[in-house]
Coordinates of C-alpha atoms and ligand atoms in Angstrom, one line a residue:
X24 CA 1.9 0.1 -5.1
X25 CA -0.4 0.8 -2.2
X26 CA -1.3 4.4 -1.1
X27 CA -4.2 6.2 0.4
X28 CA -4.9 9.7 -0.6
X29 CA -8.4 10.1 1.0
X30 CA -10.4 12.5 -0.2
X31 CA -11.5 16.2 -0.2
X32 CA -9.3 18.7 1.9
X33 CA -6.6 16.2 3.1
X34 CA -6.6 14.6 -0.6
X35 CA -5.5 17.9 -1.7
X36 CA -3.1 18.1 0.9
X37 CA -1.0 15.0 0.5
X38 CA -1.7 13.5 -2.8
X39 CA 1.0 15.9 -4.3
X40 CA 3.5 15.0 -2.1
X41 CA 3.5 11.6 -3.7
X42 CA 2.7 13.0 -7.1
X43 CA 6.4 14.7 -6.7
X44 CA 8.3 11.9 -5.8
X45 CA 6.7 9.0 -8.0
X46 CA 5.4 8.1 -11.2
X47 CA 2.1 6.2 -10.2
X48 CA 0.5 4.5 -7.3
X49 CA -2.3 2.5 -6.3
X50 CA -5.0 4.2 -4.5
X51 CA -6.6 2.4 -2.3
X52 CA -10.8 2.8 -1.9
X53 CA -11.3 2.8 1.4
X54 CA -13.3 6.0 1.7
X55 CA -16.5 6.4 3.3
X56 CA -18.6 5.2 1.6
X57 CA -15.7 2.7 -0.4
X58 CA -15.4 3.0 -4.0
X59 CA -17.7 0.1 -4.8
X60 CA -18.8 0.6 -8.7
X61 CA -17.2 1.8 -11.5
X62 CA -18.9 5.1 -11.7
X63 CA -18.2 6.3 -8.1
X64 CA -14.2 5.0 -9.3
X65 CA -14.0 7.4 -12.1
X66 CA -15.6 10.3 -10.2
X67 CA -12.8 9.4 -7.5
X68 CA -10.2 9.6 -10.0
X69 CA -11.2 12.8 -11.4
X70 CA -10.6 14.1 -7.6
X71 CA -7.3 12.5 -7.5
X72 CA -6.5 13.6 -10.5
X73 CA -7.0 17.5 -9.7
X74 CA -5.7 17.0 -6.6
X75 CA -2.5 15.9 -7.5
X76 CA -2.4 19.3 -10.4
X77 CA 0.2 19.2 -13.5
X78 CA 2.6 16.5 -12.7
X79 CA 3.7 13.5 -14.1
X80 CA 1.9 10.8 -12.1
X81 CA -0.5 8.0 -13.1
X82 CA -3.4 6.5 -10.2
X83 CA -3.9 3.5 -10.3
X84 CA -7.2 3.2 -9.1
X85 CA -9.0 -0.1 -7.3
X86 CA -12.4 -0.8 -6.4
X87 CA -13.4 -2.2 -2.7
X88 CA -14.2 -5.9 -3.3
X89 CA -18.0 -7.2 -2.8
X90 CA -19.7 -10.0 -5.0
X91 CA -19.5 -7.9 -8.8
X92 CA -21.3 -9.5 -11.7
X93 CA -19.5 -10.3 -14.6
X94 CA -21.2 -7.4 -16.5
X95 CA -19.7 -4.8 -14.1
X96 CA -16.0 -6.4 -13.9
X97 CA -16.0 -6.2 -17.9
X98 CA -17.0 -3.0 -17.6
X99 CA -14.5 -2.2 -15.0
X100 CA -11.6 -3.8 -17.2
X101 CA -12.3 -1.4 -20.0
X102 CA -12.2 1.8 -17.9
X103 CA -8.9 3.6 -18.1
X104 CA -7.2 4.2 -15.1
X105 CA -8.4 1.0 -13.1
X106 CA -6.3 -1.3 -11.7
X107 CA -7.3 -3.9 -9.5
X108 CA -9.7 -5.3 -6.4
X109 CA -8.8 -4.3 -2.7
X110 CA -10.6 -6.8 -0.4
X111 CA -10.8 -6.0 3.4
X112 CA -12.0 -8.7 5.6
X113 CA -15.1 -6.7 7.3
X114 CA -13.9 -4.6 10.0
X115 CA -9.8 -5.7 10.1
X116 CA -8.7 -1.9 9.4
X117 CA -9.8 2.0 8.6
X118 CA -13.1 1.9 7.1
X119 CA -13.6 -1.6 6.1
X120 CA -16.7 -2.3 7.5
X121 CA -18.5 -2.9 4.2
X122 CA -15.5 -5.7 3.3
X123 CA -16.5 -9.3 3.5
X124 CA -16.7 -12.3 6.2
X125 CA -15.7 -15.3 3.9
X126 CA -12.9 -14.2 1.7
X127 CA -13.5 -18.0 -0.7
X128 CA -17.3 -17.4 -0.8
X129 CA -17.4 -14.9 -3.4
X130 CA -16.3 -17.5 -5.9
X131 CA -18.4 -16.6 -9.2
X132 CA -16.5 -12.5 -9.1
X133 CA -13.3 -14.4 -8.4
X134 CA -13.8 -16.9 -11.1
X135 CA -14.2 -14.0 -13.3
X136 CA -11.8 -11.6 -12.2
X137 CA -9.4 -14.3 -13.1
X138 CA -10.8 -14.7 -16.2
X139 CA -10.5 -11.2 -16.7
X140 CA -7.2 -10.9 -15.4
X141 CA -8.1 -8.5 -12.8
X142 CA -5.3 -8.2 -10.1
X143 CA -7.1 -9.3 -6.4
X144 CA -5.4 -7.1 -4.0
X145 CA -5.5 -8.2 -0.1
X146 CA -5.3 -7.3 3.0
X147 CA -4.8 -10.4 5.1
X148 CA -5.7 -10.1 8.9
X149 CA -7.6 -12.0 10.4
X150 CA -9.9 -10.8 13.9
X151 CA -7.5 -13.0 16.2
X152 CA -4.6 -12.0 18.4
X153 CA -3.2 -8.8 17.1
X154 CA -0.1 -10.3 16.3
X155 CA -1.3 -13.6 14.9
X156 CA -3.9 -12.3 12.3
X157 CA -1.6 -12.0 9.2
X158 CA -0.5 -15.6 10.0
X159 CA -3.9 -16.8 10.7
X160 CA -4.9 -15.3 6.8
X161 CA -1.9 -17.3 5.7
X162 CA -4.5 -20.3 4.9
X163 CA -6.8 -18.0 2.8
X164 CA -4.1 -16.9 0.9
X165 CA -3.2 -20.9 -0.3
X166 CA -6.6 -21.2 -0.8
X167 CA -7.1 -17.8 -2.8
X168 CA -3.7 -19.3 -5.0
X169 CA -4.8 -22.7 -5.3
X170 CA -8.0 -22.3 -6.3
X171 CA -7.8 -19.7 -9.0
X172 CA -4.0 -20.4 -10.1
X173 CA -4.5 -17.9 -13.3
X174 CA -5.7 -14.9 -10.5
X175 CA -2.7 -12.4 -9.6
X176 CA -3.2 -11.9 -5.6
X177 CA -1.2 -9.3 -3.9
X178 CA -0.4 -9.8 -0.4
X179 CA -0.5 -6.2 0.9
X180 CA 2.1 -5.0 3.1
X181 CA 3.1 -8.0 4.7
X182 CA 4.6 -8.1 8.0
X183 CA 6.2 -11.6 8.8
X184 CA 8.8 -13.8 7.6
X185 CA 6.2 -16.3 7.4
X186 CA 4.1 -14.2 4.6
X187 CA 7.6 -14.3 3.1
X188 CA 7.7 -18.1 3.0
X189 CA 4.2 -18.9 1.7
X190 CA 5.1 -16.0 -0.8
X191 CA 7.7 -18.6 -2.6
X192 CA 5.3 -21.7 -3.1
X193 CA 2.8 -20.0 -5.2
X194 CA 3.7 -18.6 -8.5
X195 CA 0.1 -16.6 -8.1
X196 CA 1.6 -14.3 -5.1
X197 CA 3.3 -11.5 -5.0
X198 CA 3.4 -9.1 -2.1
X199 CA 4.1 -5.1 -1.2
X200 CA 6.1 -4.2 1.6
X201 CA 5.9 -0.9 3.8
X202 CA 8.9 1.3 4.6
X203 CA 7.7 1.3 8.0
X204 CA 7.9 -2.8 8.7
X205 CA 11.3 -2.6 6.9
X206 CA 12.5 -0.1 9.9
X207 CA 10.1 -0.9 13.0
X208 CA 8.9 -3.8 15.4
X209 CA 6.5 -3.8 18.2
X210 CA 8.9 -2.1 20.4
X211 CA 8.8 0.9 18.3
X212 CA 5.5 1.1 18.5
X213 CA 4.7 0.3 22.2
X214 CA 8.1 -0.8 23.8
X215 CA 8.9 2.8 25.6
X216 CA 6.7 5.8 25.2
X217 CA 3.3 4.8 22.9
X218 CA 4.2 6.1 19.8
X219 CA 0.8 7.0 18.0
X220 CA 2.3 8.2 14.7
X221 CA 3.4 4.5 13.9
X222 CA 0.2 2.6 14.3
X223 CA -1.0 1.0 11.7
X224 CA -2.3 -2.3 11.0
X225 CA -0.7 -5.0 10.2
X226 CA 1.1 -3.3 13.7
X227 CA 5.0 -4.1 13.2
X228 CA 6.0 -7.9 14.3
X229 CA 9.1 -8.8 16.0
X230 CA 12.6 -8.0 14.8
X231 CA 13.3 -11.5 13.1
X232 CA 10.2 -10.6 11.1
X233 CA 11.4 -7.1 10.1
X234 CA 15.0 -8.8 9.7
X235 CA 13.2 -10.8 6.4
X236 CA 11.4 -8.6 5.0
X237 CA 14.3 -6.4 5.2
X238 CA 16.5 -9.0 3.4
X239 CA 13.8 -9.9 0.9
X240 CA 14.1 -6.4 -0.3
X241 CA 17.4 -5.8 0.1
X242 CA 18.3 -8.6 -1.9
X243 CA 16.1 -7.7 -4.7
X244 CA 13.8 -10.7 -4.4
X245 CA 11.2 -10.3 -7.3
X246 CA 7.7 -10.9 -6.0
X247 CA 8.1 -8.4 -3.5
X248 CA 7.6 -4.9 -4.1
X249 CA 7.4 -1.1 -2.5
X250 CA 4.0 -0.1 -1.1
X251 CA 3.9 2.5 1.4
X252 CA 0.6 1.9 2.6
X253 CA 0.9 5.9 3.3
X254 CA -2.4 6.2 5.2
X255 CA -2.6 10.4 7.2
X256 CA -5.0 10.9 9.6
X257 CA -5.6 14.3 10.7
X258 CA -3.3 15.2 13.8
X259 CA -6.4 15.4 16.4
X260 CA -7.1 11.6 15.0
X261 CA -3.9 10.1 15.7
X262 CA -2.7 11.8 18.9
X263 CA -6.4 11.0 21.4
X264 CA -7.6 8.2 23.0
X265 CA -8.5 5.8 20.2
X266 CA -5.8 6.5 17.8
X267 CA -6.3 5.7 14.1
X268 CA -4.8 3.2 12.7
X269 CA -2.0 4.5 9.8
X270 CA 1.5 5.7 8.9
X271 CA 1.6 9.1 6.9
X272 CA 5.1 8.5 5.3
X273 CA 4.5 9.5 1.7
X274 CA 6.7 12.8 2.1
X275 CA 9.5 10.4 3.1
X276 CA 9.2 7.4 1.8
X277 CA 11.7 7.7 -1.0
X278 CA 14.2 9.6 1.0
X279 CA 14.1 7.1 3.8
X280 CA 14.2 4.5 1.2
X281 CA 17.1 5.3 -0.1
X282 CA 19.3 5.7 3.3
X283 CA 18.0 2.3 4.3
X284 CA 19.5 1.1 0.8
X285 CA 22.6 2.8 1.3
X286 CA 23.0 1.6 4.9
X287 CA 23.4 -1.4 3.8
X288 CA 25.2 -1.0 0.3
X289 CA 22.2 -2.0 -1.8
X290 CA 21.4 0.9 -3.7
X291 CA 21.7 -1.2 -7.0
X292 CA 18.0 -3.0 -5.6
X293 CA 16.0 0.2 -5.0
X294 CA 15.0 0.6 -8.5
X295 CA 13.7 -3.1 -8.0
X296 CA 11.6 -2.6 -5.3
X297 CA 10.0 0.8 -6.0
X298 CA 9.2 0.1 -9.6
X299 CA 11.2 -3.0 -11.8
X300 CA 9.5 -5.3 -10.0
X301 CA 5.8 -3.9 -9.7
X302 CA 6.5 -3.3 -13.8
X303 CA 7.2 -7.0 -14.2
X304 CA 4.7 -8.1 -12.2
X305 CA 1.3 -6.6 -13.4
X306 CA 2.9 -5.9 -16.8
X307 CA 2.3 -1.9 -16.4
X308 CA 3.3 0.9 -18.4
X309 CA 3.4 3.7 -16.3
X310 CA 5.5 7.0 -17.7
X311 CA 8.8 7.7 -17.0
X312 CA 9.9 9.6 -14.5
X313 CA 13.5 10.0 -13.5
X314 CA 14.3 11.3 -9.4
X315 CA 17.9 12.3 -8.2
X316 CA 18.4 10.8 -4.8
X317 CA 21.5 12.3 -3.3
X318 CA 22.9 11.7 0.3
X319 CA 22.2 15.0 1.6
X320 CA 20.2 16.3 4.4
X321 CA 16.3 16.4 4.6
X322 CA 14.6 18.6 7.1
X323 CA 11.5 16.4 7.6
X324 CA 8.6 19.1 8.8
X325 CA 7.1 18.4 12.2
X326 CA 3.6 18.5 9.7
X327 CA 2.2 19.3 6.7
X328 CA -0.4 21.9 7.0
X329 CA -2.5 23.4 3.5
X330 CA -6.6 23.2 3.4
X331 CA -7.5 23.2 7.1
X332 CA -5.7 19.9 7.0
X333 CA -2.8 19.0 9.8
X334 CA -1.3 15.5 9.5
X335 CA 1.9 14.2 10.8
X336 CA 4.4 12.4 8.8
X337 CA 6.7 9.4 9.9
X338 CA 10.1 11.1 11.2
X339 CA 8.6 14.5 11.8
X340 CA 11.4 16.4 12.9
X341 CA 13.9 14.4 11.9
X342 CA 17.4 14.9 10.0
X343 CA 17.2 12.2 7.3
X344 CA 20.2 11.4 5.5
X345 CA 18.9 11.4 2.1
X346 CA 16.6 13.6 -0.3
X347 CA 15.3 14.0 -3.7
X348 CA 17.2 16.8 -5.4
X349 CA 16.0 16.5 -8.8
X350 CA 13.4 15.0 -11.3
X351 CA 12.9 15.0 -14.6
X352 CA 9.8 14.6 -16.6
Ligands
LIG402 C1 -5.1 2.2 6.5 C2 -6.0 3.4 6.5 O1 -5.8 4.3 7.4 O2 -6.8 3.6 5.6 N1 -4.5 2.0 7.8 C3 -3.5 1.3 8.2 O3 -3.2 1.2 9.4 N2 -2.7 0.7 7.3 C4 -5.9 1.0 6.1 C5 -5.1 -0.2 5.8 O4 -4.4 -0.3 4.8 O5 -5.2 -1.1 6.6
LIG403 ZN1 -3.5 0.4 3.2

């Protein structure tokens, strides 16, 4: 429920590596320029759409959020293939300079996408203290859910058990978590030897954070659900001074999903959280697609290479103890 694909080479490079594994995702418009109007979204989804060839897979495509008349978000609602808002407070992540600076003052587009029923999709940082700003958003978030109680907001790939709390008091809320703050804290990240390849932002939390989101999944909770927040840089990008912020685990997310499941004896909740619970939520009909999970080695590559493109996925190199063996269409 929340992926980035990019665009041109790298688009062709990694958006059928999730195109294999799942049955739809959300693509997130954070290109440069963003996907700001409804034509530049369809153009975008023709890309994806090429990119990802002859599969079975549905994007779910979003516009970047700025103040949209009620003209254009009618217009958006009717287009197949769109799904829903991303707002980026300006300049909290990769290429979110054009998002906004007072999340409540675009009140007349929110008014209307709740009218509309147009899902508001956010990421919630604020500029303060690395590891504060998702619970320094916290109060924009009640504000968002009290003041437009009919408007769906998704709290993207939240990182703390106190996301998780706030989560419960609104009926309005619902969240997506990453595979990556199911598995990692801070430590990961910083604690030995810096570990470019699992920056991203909201950067992991503490362990008692990762130890609720992990039980909030495991235990099939329903507002959460799985969104891998995939974001590849190219190699060069991630391993220099002034490393880009993003996790390229789309080739394992699944995979690693289910071992984490297994692990701890909850395979029964993984169809939940990759797809039950995102159906139930926005009320979506994406195909069918059945994929065999079997506890059986994967060989994750040390990168993916195709299109001049290099990009290094989470547990390059690894032995993983699970892999898809099968789909059906
Ligand atoms: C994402 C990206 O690279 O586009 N990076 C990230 O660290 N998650 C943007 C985002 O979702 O914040
Ligand atoms: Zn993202």
């Amino acid at each position: 429920m929340h992926l980035h694909v990019r665009d041109g080479e790298m688009m062709r490079l990694v958006t059928p590596l999730s195109a294999a594994y799942f049955a739809g995702a959300v693509v997130m418009p954070n290109l440069v320029p963003p996907v700001a109007d409804v034509e530049a979204m369809k153009k975008y989804e023709g890309r994806v759409r090429e990119a990802m060839g002859k599969q079975n897979f549905l994007p779910l495509m979003t516009l970047f959020f700025r103040e949209y008349g009620e003209e254009e978000l009618r217009r958006a609602k009717e287009t197949p293939g769109f799904f829903g808002i991303k707002l980026y407070p300006a300049g909290v992540t990769t290429n979110s300079d054009a998002g906004v600076s007072d999340v409540l003052a675009a009140e007349s587009t929110l008014r209307v996408m709740e009218e509309l029923g147009i899902p508001l999709l956010v990421h919630g940082e604020t500029h303060g203290f690395v590891l504060d700003r998702e619970e320094e958003f916290l109060p924009a978030y009640r504000a968002l859910a009290e003041k437009y109680p009919r408007l769906r907001v998704c709290m993207e790939h939240i990182s703390t058990s106190a996301s998780l709390k706030l989560l419960e008091e609104y009926e309005n809320l619902c969240a997506t978590i990453t595979l990556h703050h199911l598995l990692l804290t801070l430590d990961d990240v910083v604690g030995g030897k810096l570990n470019p390849h699992l920056f991203c932002k909201p950067i992991a939390k503490r362990e008692a954070d990762r130890e609720a989101l992990l039980a909030a999944a495991l235990g099939g909770s329903e507002k959460v659900m799985f969104g891998s927040d995939s974001a590849p840089h190219p190699q060069e990008a991630k391993e220099c001074c002034g490393c880009a912020a993003g996790i390229f685990s789309a080739p394992v997310a699944l995979p690693r999903l289910a071992q984490l499941f297994a692990q701890h004896g909850a395979l029964e909740k993984l169809q939940a959280f990759v797809s039950d619970n995102a159906r139930r939520i926005y009320g979506l009909k994406v195909p069918g697609k059945v994929v065999v999970l079997r506890d059986e080695v994967m060989a994750v590559p040390e990168c993916y290479r195709g299109y001049g493109q290099k990009v290094v996925p989470m547990d390059a190199g690894e032995n993983l103890g699970w892999s898809v063996v099968g789909r059906e269409e």
